[in-house]
Amino acid sequence: MEKMIYAIVSVTRDTEKLNAFLSGIKGIAGADLYAVCFNEISAVVSDKERATLIADKSSAIEYAEVIELMAAHFTLLPMRFGSVMESSDLISKMLERNYIEIQNNIQKVENKCEFGLKVFCDAEKLHEELRRKSEETANATPRASLEIRNSVYVDYVNKKLKEHKLEELLLNYVDSVIAGISGYVDRLQAVNKFKKMTTALNIIDAVFLLEKDKKDALIHAVGELQNQHASLSFILTGPWPPYNFVDFIVK
Amino acid sequence: MSENKILFNTGSLDGLSEEIGKLINTEDSRLKLTPDNADSGLAKLVLTLVELIRKLVEKQAMRRVDGGSLTDDEIERLGETLMKLEMKMEELKKHFNLTDRDLNINLGPLGDLM
């Protein structure tokens, strides 16, 4: 029977605690969970044939719930949804082959959790403000607007140049907001990852890994950032298992 | 999830859920190649790459215009070339019944191509 892996857990002194814990919860579609161990690391698995695994919303929620329940009690590395191996023996060998990378990752996330920050803008207002700035810059720069001759092609280049400048201004603005956020979270010794412009409104999508007891300090920092950027909306979520901070490829 | 995961929010949750819906709902922007749609699937893939290259060329051209290194004649010719490229692209999209959104392939964790 194939096995689906939910997470890799560090169980230095807690093997019995892990087994007792797993006997009290269920996996996807009510499957029993158990641990496949190598030294002090264990993969939490359930029996699941790859062919019967359906990647739908309810399965994803059940999978996330297992990981979240475990994360409250153990240091763990979440595995990607749908990680299936042929047997317990192969899983044990996989743990052995990747032992050093797994230990390094576990050390990195120990006593920490992930928080997500999404920053939204009012696209219309922001673009209008940047357009105004762009026009001010254009008026102050001789070459910014082309007036070499009256031509449909030059008009076209002019239009494209304005769009290009607006895009540059938007990216510079987003970079300046990211620099502000980094300033705050660096003080909390958080590890951070940023994505820019995931949609026209969601200008920043960030994740932070920081110590569990710094949650309130992070909320306070986001409150201050919100005060500084009244035209933006900051949404902070968490604590989450470290989904975005597991950096190793299974060998 | 067992507890409220929103720790800080001053805006409307409706807006948030709409935007998250956009991030999750990437079905339309995935490239679907099947035996039944091999022609249109391939056209979509090829036009996506052409559009990406066209946009990169346009961006580089604007940098040069902005940098002031082009003569008036060069700017005129550049404008003509870029405009014709854009018009040709519009023609091809119309021919294959594709929209701008179709040409923005979703690359999973890497986000949208353009």
mmCIF file of C-alpha atoms in Angstrom:
data_model
loop_
_atom_site.group_PDB
_atom_site.id
_atom_site.type_symbol
_atom_site.label_atom_id
_atom_site.label_comp_id
_atom_site.label_asym_id
_atom_site.label_seq_id
_atom_site.Cartn_x
_atom_site.Cartn_y
_atom_site.Cartn_z
ATOM 1 C CA MET A 1 0.000 0.000 0.000
ATOM 2 C CA GLU A 2 1.323 3.478 -0.927
ATOM 3 C CA LYS A 3 1.765 6.100 1.786
ATOM 4 C CA MET A 4 0.941 9.792 1.720
ATOM 5 C CA ILE A 5 3.360 11.932 3.738
ATOM 6 C CA TYR A 6 1.898 14.902 5.631
ATOM 7 C CA ALA A 7 4.955 16.233 7.420
ATOM 8 C CA ILE A 8 8.364 15.401 8.793
ATOM 9 C CA VAL A 9 8.528 15.814 12.544
ATOM 10 C CA SER A 10 11.392 16.187 14.971
ATOM 11 C CA VAL A 11 10.843 13.811 17.909
ATOM 12 C CA THR A 12 14.074 13.912 19.878
ATOM 13 C CA ARG A 13 12.503 12.693 23.108
ATOM 14 C CA ASP A 14 8.858 12.427 22.168
ATOM 15 C CA THR A 15 8.339 9.262 20.096
ATOM 16 C CA GLU A 16 5.658 8.000 22.464
ATOM 17 C CA LYS A 17 4.043 11.413 22.626
ATOM 18 C CA LEU A 18 3.889 11.486 18.816
ATOM 19 C CA ASN A 19 2.332 8.026 18.574
ATOM 20 C CA ALA A 20 -0.242 8.879 21.242
ATOM 21 C CA PHE A 21 -1.016 12.138 19.477
ATOM 22 C CA LEU A 22 -1.430 10.493 16.065
ATOM 23 C CA SER A 23 -3.794 7.884 17.466
ATOM 24 C CA GLY A 24 -6.136 10.747 18.424
ATOM 25 C CA ILE A 25 -6.401 12.415 15.003
ATOM 26 C CA LYS A 26 -7.338 11.334 11.487
ATOM 27 C CA GLY A 27 -5.907 12.081 8.061
ATOM 28 C CA ILE A 28 -7.604 12.660 4.711
ATOM 29 C CA ALA A 29 -10.970 10.832 4.451
ATOM 30 C CA GLY A 30 -10.627 9.595 8.034
ATOM 31 C CA ALA A 31 -7.430 7.622 7.372
ATOM 32 C CA ASP A 32 -5.336 6.468 10.338
ATOM 33 C CA LEU A 33 -2.053 8.297 10.816
ATOM 34 C CA TYR A 34 1.203 6.761 11.951
ATOM 35 C CA ALA A 35 4.903 7.565 12.049
ATOM 36 C CA VAL A 36 7.728 6.155 9.954
ATOM 37 C CA CYS A 37 10.944 6.862 11.852
ATOM 38 C CA PHE A 38 14.626 7.275 11.176
ATOM 39 C CA ASN A 39 16.655 8.214 14.272
ATOM 40 C CA GLU A 40 14.968 11.244 15.825
ATOM 41 C CA ILE A 41 13.000 12.272 12.734
ATOM 42 C CA SER A 42 9.666 10.807 11.696
ATOM 43 C CA ALA A 43 7.465 11.098 8.656
ATOM 44 C CA VAL A 44 3.764 11.265 9.524
ATOM 45 C CA VAL A 45 1.896 9.189 6.948
ATOM 46 C CA SER A 46 -1.384 7.514 6.118
ATOM 47 C CA ASP A 47 -2.138 4.693 3.688
ATOM 48 C CA LYS A 48 -3.211 6.223 0.399
ATOM 49 C CA GLU A 49 -3.001 4.984 -3.165
ATOM 50 C CA ARG A 50 -1.761 7.715 -5.493
ATOM 51 C CA ALA A 51 -4.534 6.909 -7.980
ATOM 52 C CA THR A 52 -7.251 7.608 -5.391
ATOM 53 C CA LEU A 53 -5.839 10.923 -4.216
ATOM 54 C CA ILE A 54 -8.091 13.769 -5.315
ATOM 55 C CA ALA A 55 -6.618 17.246 -5.142
ATOM 56 C CA ASP A 56 -9.776 19.101 -4.144
ATOM 57 C CA LYS A 57 -10.580 21.745 -1.553
ATOM 58 C CA SER A 58 -11.850 19.376 1.154
ATOM 59 C CA SER A 59 -8.785 17.104 0.907
ATOM 60 C CA ALA A 60 -6.499 20.152 1.037
ATOM 61 C CA ILE A 61 -8.302 21.415 4.160
ATOM 62 C CA GLU A 62 -8.077 18.007 5.863
ATOM 63 C CA TYR A 63 -4.384 17.811 5.013
ATOM 64 C CA ALA A 64 -3.783 21.349 6.366
ATOM 65 C CA GLU A 65 -5.688 20.559 9.560
ATOM 66 C CA VAL A 66 -3.457 17.554 10.299
ATOM 67 C CA ILE A 67 -0.361 19.686 9.810
ATOM 68 C CA GLU A 68 -1.730 22.499 11.897
ATOM 69 C CA LEU A 69 -2.716 20.240 14.799
ATOM 70 C CA MET A 70 0.738 18.670 14.801
ATOM 71 C CA ALA A 71 2.495 22.036 14.504
ATOM 72 C CA ALA A 72 0.932 23.075 17.809
ATOM 73 C CA HIS A 73 2.862 20.272 19.570
ATOM 74 C CA PHE A 74 5.943 19.446 17.474
ATOM 75 C CA THR A 75 8.534 21.123 15.290
ATOM 76 C CA LEU A 76 7.714 20.004 11.778
ATOM 77 C CA LEU A 77 8.361 20.455 8.077
ATOM 78 C CA PRO A 78 5.112 20.326 6.071
ATOM 79 C CA MET A 79 5.342 18.170 2.949
ATOM 80 C CA ARG A 80 3.764 19.276 -0.323
ATOM 81 C CA PHE A 81 0.162 18.021 -0.672
ATOM 82 C CA GLY A 82 0.206 14.806 -2.694
ATOM 83 C CA SER A 83 3.640 13.542 -1.601
ATOM 84 C CA VAL A 84 3.186 9.787 -1.971
ATOM 85 C CA MET A 85 5.797 6.999 -1.716
ATOM 86 C CA GLU A 86 5.461 3.313 -2.379
ATOM 87 C CA SER A 87 6.220 1.896 1.078
ATOM 88 C CA SER A 88 7.309 2.655 4.648
ATOM 89 C CA ASP A 89 10.698 1.186 3.824
ATOM 90 C CA LEU A 90 11.236 3.685 1.003
ATOM 91 C CA ILE A 91 10.137 6.542 3.263
ATOM 92 C CA SER A 92 12.604 5.461 5.917
ATOM 93 C CA LYS A 93 15.387 5.355 3.289
ATOM 94 C CA MET A 94 14.320 8.805 2.036
ATOM 95 C CA LEU A 95 14.630 10.168 5.599
ATOM 96 C CA GLU A 96 18.100 8.629 5.867
ATOM 97 C CA ARG A 97 19.259 10.051 2.501
ATOM 98 C CA ASN A 98 17.994 13.549 3.346
ATOM 99 C CA TYR A 99 18.842 13.443 7.031
ATOM 100 C CA ILE A 100 21.244 16.419 7.098
ATOM 101 C CA GLU A 101 18.998 18.715 5.030
ATOM 102 C CA ILE A 102 15.975 17.762 7.142
ATOM 103 C CA GLN A 103 17.858 18.444 10.368
ATOM 104 C CA ASN A 104 19.075 21.808 9.036
ATOM 105 C CA ASN A 105 15.529 22.791 8.095
ATOM 106 C CA ILE A 106 14.101 21.626 11.402
ATOM 107 C CA GLN A 107 16.712 23.672 13.228
ATOM 108 C CA LYS A 108 15.751 26.710 11.124
ATOM 109 C CA VAL A 109 12.035 26.506 11.989
ATOM 110 C CA GLU A 110 12.336 25.307 15.597
ATOM 111 C CA ASN A 111 10.141 27.322 17.961
ATOM 112 C CA LYS A 112 9.069 29.523 15.051
ATOM 113 C CA CYS A 113 5.971 29.907 12.946
ATOM 114 C CA GLU A 114 4.968 31.568 9.725
ATOM 115 C CA PHE A 115 2.907 34.725 9.283
ATOM 116 C CA GLY A 116 1.487 36.067 6.043
ATOM 117 C CA LEU A 117 1.100 39.727 5.138
ATOM 118 C CA LYS A 118 -0.915 40.876 2.156
ATOM 119 C CA VAL A 119 -0.921 44.532 1.158
ATOM 120 C CA PHE A 120 -3.760 45.784 -1.027
ATOM 121 C CA CYS A 121 -4.104 49.131 -2.734
ATOM 122 C CA ASP A 122 -6.962 51.115 -4.170
ATOM 123 C CA ALA A 123 -5.652 50.718 -7.737
ATOM 124 C CA GLU A 124 -7.561 53.691 -9.136
ATOM 125 C CA LYS A 125 -6.342 56.131 -6.466
ATOM 126 C CA LEU A 126 -2.775 54.862 -6.499
ATOM 127 C CA HIS A 127 -2.499 54.954 -10.297
ATOM 128 C CA GLU A 128 -3.960 58.466 -10.358
ATOM 129 C CA GLU A 129 -1.433 59.640 -7.760
ATOM 130 C CA LEU A 130 1.457 58.041 -9.647
ATOM 131 C CA ARG A 131 0.186 59.400 -12.977
ATOM 132 C CA ARG A 132 0.235 62.887 -11.483
ATOM 133 C CA LYS A 133 3.793 62.351 -10.247
ATOM 134 C CA SER A 134 4.781 60.947 -13.632
ATOM 135 C CA GLU A 135 3.412 64.011 -15.400
ATOM 136 C CA GLU A 136 5.239 66.310 -12.983
ATOM 137 C CA THR A 137 8.486 64.464 -13.727
ATOM 138 C CA ALA A 138 7.753 64.574 -17.441
ATOM 139 C CA ASN A 139 7.296 68.332 -17.368
ATOM 140 C CA ALA A 140 10.560 68.755 -15.494
ATOM 141 C CA THR A 141 12.563 66.503 -17.838
ATOM 142 C CA PRO A 142 13.229 67.807 -21.367
ATOM 143 C CA ARG A 143 13.446 64.369 -23.021
ATOM 144 C CA ALA A 144 10.575 62.783 -21.101
ATOM 145 C CA SER A 145 8.037 63.834 -23.680
ATOM 146 C CA LEU A 146 8.987 63.667 -27.339
ATOM 147 C CA GLU A 147 8.139 66.670 -29.422
ATOM 148 C CA ILE A 148 10.396 66.123 -32.364
ATOM 149 C CA ARG A 149 7.730 66.178 -35.029
ATOM 150 C CA ASN A 150 4.065 65.629 -35.472
ATOM 151 C CA SER A 151 3.777 61.937 -36.273
ATOM 152 C CA VAL A 152 1.478 59.087 -35.370
ATOM 153 C CA TYR A 153 4.539 56.932 -34.650
ATOM 154 C CA VAL A 154 6.093 59.456 -32.297
ATOM 155 C CA ASP A 155 2.727 59.834 -30.560
ATOM 156 C CA TYR A 156 2.694 56.074 -30.133
ATOM 157 C CA VAL A 157 6.199 56.103 -28.595
ATOM 158 C CA ASN A 158 5.101 58.952 -26.320
ATOM 159 C CA LYS A 159 2.116 56.928 -25.103
ATOM 160 C CA LYS A 160 4.288 53.871 -24.468
ATOM 161 C CA LEU A 161 6.897 55.991 -22.709
ATOM 162 C CA LYS A 162 4.267 57.343 -20.320
ATOM 163 C CA GLU A 163 3.048 53.793 -19.545
ATOM 164 C CA HIS A 164 6.636 52.669 -19.011
ATOM 165 C CA LYS A 165 7.313 55.515 -16.580
ATOM 166 C CA LEU A 166 4.091 54.839 -14.699
ATOM 167 C CA GLU A 167 5.051 51.185 -14.307
ATOM 168 C CA GLU A 168 8.503 52.174 -13.063
ATOM 169 C CA LEU A 169 6.995 54.564 -10.529
ATOM 170 C CA LEU A 170 4.626 51.854 -9.307
ATOM 171 C CA LEU A 171 7.471 49.375 -8.836
ATOM 172 C CA ASN A 172 9.581 51.994 -7.044
ATOM 173 C CA TYR A 173 6.657 52.748 -4.770
ATOM 174 C CA VAL A 174 6.132 49.037 -3.984
ATOM 175 C CA ASP A 175 9.876 48.689 -3.307
ATOM 176 C CA SER A 176 9.728 51.601 -0.869
ATOM 177 C CA VAL A 177 6.820 49.963 1.016
ATOM 178 C CA ILE A 178 8.740 46.662 1.124
ATOM 179 C CA ALA A 179 11.794 48.488 2.497
ATOM 180 C CA GLY A 180 9.575 49.919 5.260
ATOM 181 C CA ILE A 181 8.151 46.495 6.125
ATOM 182 C CA SER A 182 11.649 44.933 6.112
ATOM 183 C CA GLY A 183 12.835 47.624 8.522
ATOM 184 C CA TYR A 184 10.211 46.575 11.072
ATOM 185 C CA VAL A 185 10.443 42.802 10.677
ATOM 186 C CA ASP A 186 14.249 42.796 10.643
ATOM 187 C CA ARG A 187 14.102 44.218 14.160
ATOM 188 C CA LEU A 188 12.118 41.109 15.139
ATOM 189 C CA GLN A 189 14.808 38.932 13.537
ATOM 190 C CA ALA A 190 12.279 37.502 11.132
ATOM 191 C CA VAL A 191 13.199 35.695 7.941
ATOM 192 C CA ASN A 192 11.107 37.169 5.148
ATOM 193 C CA LYS A 193 10.093 36.507 1.552
ATOM 194 C CA PHE A 194 8.315 39.045 -0.634
ATOM 195 C CA LYS A 195 6.372 38.799 -3.885
ATOM 196 C CA LYS A 196 5.415 41.953 -5.738
ATOM 197 C CA MET A 197 2.277 42.677 -7.775
ATOM 198 C CA THR A 198 0.583 39.290 -7.504
ATOM 199 C CA THR A 199 -2.564 41.006 -8.803
ATOM 200 C CA ALA A 200 -3.301 44.611 -9.739
ATOM 201 C CA LEU A 201 -4.628 45.217 -6.209
ATOM 202 C CA ASN A 202 -2.468 42.864 -4.150
ATOM 203 C CA ILE A 203 0.783 44.797 -4.476
ATOM 204 C CA ILE A 204 2.734 42.850 -1.831
ATOM 205 C CA ASP A 205 2.434 39.251 -0.671
ATOM 206 C CA ALA A 206 4.914 38.532 2.099
ATOM 207 C CA VAL A 207 5.639 35.677 4.487
ATOM 208 C CA PHE A 208 7.688 35.891 7.672
ATOM 209 C CA LEU A 209 9.213 33.204 9.838
ATOM 210 C CA LEU A 210 9.647 34.342 13.390
ATOM 211 C CA GLU A 211 9.671 33.139 16.972
ATOM 212 C CA LYS A 212 6.241 32.235 18.292
ATOM 213 C CA ASP A 213 6.404 34.684 21.196
ATOM 214 C CA LYS A 214 6.950 37.645 18.837
ATOM 215 C CA LYS A 215 3.423 37.462 17.426
ATOM 216 C CA ASP A 216 2.185 40.507 19.359
ATOM 217 C CA ALA A 217 5.226 42.550 18.357
ATOM 218 C CA LEU A 218 4.523 41.717 14.704
ATOM 219 C CA ILE A 219 0.861 42.752 15.033
ATOM 220 C CA HIS A 220 2.021 46.029 16.579
ATOM 221 C CA ALA A 221 4.530 46.576 13.739
ATOM 222 C CA VAL A 222 1.844 45.997 11.105
ATOM 223 C CA GLY A 223 -0.403 48.481 12.935
ATOM 224 C CA GLU A 224 2.346 51.103 12.683
ATOM 225 C CA LEU A 225 2.866 50.342 8.992
ATOM 226 C CA GLN A 226 -0.870 50.741 8.414
ATOM 227 C CA ASN A 227 -0.749 54.169 10.081
ATOM 228 C CA GLN A 228 2.090 55.217 7.785
ATOM 229 C CA HIS A 229 0.286 54.065 4.621
ATOM 230 C CA ALA A 230 -3.328 55.086 5.038
ATOM 231 C CA SER A 231 -4.099 54.474 1.354
ATOM 232 C CA LEU A 232 -3.090 50.809 1.615
ATOM 233 C CA SER A 233 -4.762 47.891 3.435
ATOM 234 C CA PHE A 234 -2.530 45.566 5.451
ATOM 235 C CA ILE A 235 -3.827 42.088 6.292
ATOM 236 C CA LEU A 236 -1.777 39.919 8.628
ATOM 237 C CA THR A 237 -2.585 36.230 9.084
ATOM 238 C CA GLY A 238 -1.117 33.416 11.151
ATOM 239 C CA PRO A 239 0.366 31.696 12.955
ATOM 240 C CA TRP A 240 0.885 29.056 10.240
ATOM 241 C CA PRO A 241 3.127 26.006 9.988
ATOM 242 C CA PRO A 242 6.287 26.970 8.053
ATOM 243 C CA TYR A 243 4.887 26.140 4.592
ATOM 244 C CA ASN A 244 7.083 28.662 2.783
ATOM 245 C CA PHE A 245 10.323 28.080 4.668
ATOM 246 C CA VAL A 246 11.156 24.462 3.952
ATOM 247 C CA ASP A 247 14.090 24.693 1.568
ATOM 248 C CA PHE A 248 15.227 21.302 0.447
ATOM 249 C CA ILE A 249 14.544 19.035 -2.496
ATOM 250 C CA VAL A 250 13.933 15.404 -1.586
ATOM 251 C CA LYS A 251 16.748 13.226 -2.946
ATOM 252 C CA MET B 1 -8.956 25.990 10.712
ATOM 253 C CA SER B 2 -9.398 25.850 14.429
ATOM 254 C CA GLU B 3 -8.928 29.547 15.254
ATOM 255 C CA ASN B 4 -9.249 32.935 13.664
ATOM 256 C CA LYS B 5 -6.162 33.398 11.565
ATOM 257 C CA ILE B 6 -6.662 37.054 10.711
ATOM 258 C CA LEU B 7 -4.522 38.968 13.171
ATOM 259 C CA PHE B 8 -4.781 42.422 11.647
ATOM 260 C CA ASN B 9 -7.144 43.854 9.077
ATOM 261 C CA THR B 10 -8.636 47.300 8.606
ATOM 262 C CA GLY B 11 -10.289 46.741 5.246
ATOM 263 C CA SER B 12 -13.259 44.770 4.025
ATOM 264 C CA LEU B 13 -12.974 40.990 4.052
ATOM 265 C CA ASP B 14 -15.141 40.868 0.919
ATOM 266 C CA GLY B 15 -12.400 42.577 -1.047
ATOM 267 C CA LEU B 16 -9.842 40.214 0.412
ATOM 268 C CA SER B 17 -11.820 37.137 -0.469
ATOM 269 C CA GLU B 18 -12.373 38.433 -4.019
ATOM 270 C CA GLU B 19 -8.647 39.032 -4.492
ATOM 271 C CA ILE B 20 -7.693 35.663 -3.010
ATOM 272 C CA GLY B 21 -10.236 34.120 -5.375
ATOM 273 C CA LYS B 22 -8.308 35.695 -8.256
ATOM 274 C CA LEU B 23 -5.045 34.229 -6.953
ATOM 275 C CA ILE B 24 -6.530 30.751 -6.570
ATOM 276 C CA ASN B 25 -8.692 30.689 -9.681
ATOM 277 C CA THR B 26 -5.931 30.173 -12.223
ATOM 278 C CA GLU B 27 -7.736 27.549 -14.303
ATOM 279 C CA ASP B 28 -8.239 29.858 -17.293
ATOM 280 C CA SER B 29 -4.612 30.855 -17.382
ATOM 281 C CA ARG B 30 -3.267 27.307 -17.440
ATOM 282 C CA LEU B 31 -2.083 25.809 -20.673
ATOM 283 C CA LYS B 32 -4.308 22.847 -21.519
ATOM 284 C CA LEU B 33 -3.031 20.679 -24.357
ATOM 285 C CA THR B 34 -5.237 17.726 -25.282
ATOM 286 C CA PRO B 35 -5.671 15.759 -28.528
ATOM 287 C CA ASP B 36 -8.867 17.750 -29.181
ATOM 288 C CA ASN B 37 -7.334 21.196 -28.872
ATOM 289 C CA ALA B 38 -3.767 20.631 -30.047
ATOM 290 C CA ASP B 39 -4.022 23.431 -32.646
ATOM 291 C CA SER B 40 -5.443 26.127 -30.394
ATOM 292 C CA GLY B 41 -3.293 24.997 -27.441
ATOM 293 C CA LEU B 42 -0.155 25.292 -29.546
ATOM 294 C CA ALA B 43 -1.259 28.661 -30.916
ATOM 295 C CA LYS B 44 -1.775 29.880 -27.367
ATOM 296 C CA LEU B 45 1.668 28.685 -26.313
ATOM 297 C CA VAL B 46 3.437 30.205 -29.329
ATOM 298 C CA LEU B 47 1.573 33.518 -29.133
ATOM 299 C CA THR B 48 2.286 33.734 -25.409
ATOM 300 C CA LEU B 49 6.009 33.467 -26.088
ATOM 301 C CA VAL B 50 5.805 35.958 -28.971
ATOM 302 C CA GLU B 51 3.877 38.399 -26.754
ATOM 303 C CA LEU B 52 6.420 38.009 -23.948
ATOM 304 C CA ILE B 53 9.292 38.763 -26.345
ATOM 305 C CA ARG B 54 7.375 41.684 -27.883
ATOM 306 C CA LYS B 55 6.832 43.210 -24.436
ATOM 307 C CA LEU B 56 10.488 42.751 -23.506
ATOM 308 C CA VAL B 57 11.555 44.431 -26.777
ATOM 309 C CA GLU B 58 9.127 47.277 -26.095
ATOM 310 C CA LYS B 59 10.429 47.721 -22.556
ATOM 311 C CA GLN B 60 14.045 47.801 -23.719
ATOM 312 C CA ALA B 61 13.128 50.267 -26.472
ATOM 313 C CA MET B 62 11.473 52.597 -23.944
ATOM 314 C CA ARG B 63 14.601 52.484 -21.803
ATOM 315 C CA ARG B 64 16.630 53.620 -24.800
ATOM 316 C CA VAL B 65 14.164 56.363 -25.693
ATOM 317 C CA ASP B 66 14.147 57.512 -22.077
ATOM 318 C CA GLY B 67 17.935 57.405 -21.993
ATOM 319 C CA GLY B 68 18.056 59.871 -24.901
ATOM 320 C CA SER B 69 20.411 57.782 -27.016
ATOM 321 C CA LEU B 70 18.185 57.623 -30.122
ATOM 322 C CA THR B 71 17.965 60.172 -32.935
ATOM 323 C CA ASP B 72 14.628 61.602 -34.055
ATOM 324 C CA ASP B 73 14.601 59.356 -37.113
ATOM 325 C CA GLU B 74 15.368 56.300 -35.014
ATOM 326 C CA ILE B 75 12.489 57.129 -32.666
ATOM 327 C CA GLU B 76 10.160 57.549 -35.609
ATOM 328 C CA ARG B 77 11.192 54.157 -37.059
ATOM 329 C CA LEU B 78 11.002 52.528 -33.644
ATOM 330 C CA GLY B 79 7.463 53.845 -33.158
ATOM 331 C CA GLU B 80 6.430 52.498 -36.562
ATOM 332 C CA THR B 81 7.942 49.071 -35.817
ATOM 333 C CA LEU B 82 6.403 48.764 -32.341
ATOM 334 C CA MET B 83 3.018 49.916 -33.547
ATOM 335 C CA LYS B 84 3.002 47.421 -36.425
ATOM 336 C CA LEU B 85 4.109 44.624 -34.100
ATOM 337 C CA GLU B 86 1.244 45.417 -31.736
ATOM 338 C CA MET B 87 -1.268 45.538 -34.587
ATOM 339 C CA LYS B 88 -0.010 42.225 -35.987
ATOM 340 C CA MET B 89 -0.292 40.686 -32.542
ATOM 341 C CA GLU B 90 -3.897 41.901 -32.239
ATOM 342 C CA GLU B 91 -4.657 40.325 -35.626
ATOM 343 C CA LEU B 92 -3.201 36.978 -34.548
ATOM 344 C CA LYS B 93 -5.097 37.021 -31.238
ATOM 345 C CA LYS B 94 -8.325 37.709 -33.099
ATOM 346 C CA HIS B 95 -7.569 34.963 -35.621
ATOM 347 C CA PHE B 96 -7.054 32.377 -32.876
ATOM 348 C CA ASN B 97 -9.851 33.789 -30.710
ATOM 349 C CA LEU B 98 -7.518 34.620 -27.809
ATOM 350 C CA THR B 99 -7.586 37.482 -25.314
ATOM 351 C CA ASP B 100 -4.779 39.190 -23.365
ATOM 352 C CA ARG B 101 -5.750 37.100 -20.352
ATOM 353 C CA ASP B 102 -5.307 33.881 -22.355
ATOM 354 C CA LEU B 103 -1.736 34.870 -23.134
ATOM 355 C CA ASN B 104 -0.777 35.314 -19.503
ATOM 356 C CA ILE B 105 0.082 31.733 -18.580
ATOM 357 C CA ASN B 106 0.040 30.853 -14.889
ATOM 358 C CA LEU B 107 3.368 29.360 -13.804
ATOM 359 C CA GLY B 108 2.114 27.962 -10.484
ATOM 360 C CA PRO B 109 4.278 29.070 -7.550
ATOM 361 C CA LEU B 110 6.180 31.479 -9.821
ATOM 362 C CA GLY B 111 3.007 33.478 -10.518
ATOM 363 C CA ASP B 112 1.815 34.790 -13.871
ATOM 364 C CA LEU B 113 4.165 34.983 -16.837
ATOM 365 C CA MET B 114 3.363 38.655 -17.535
#
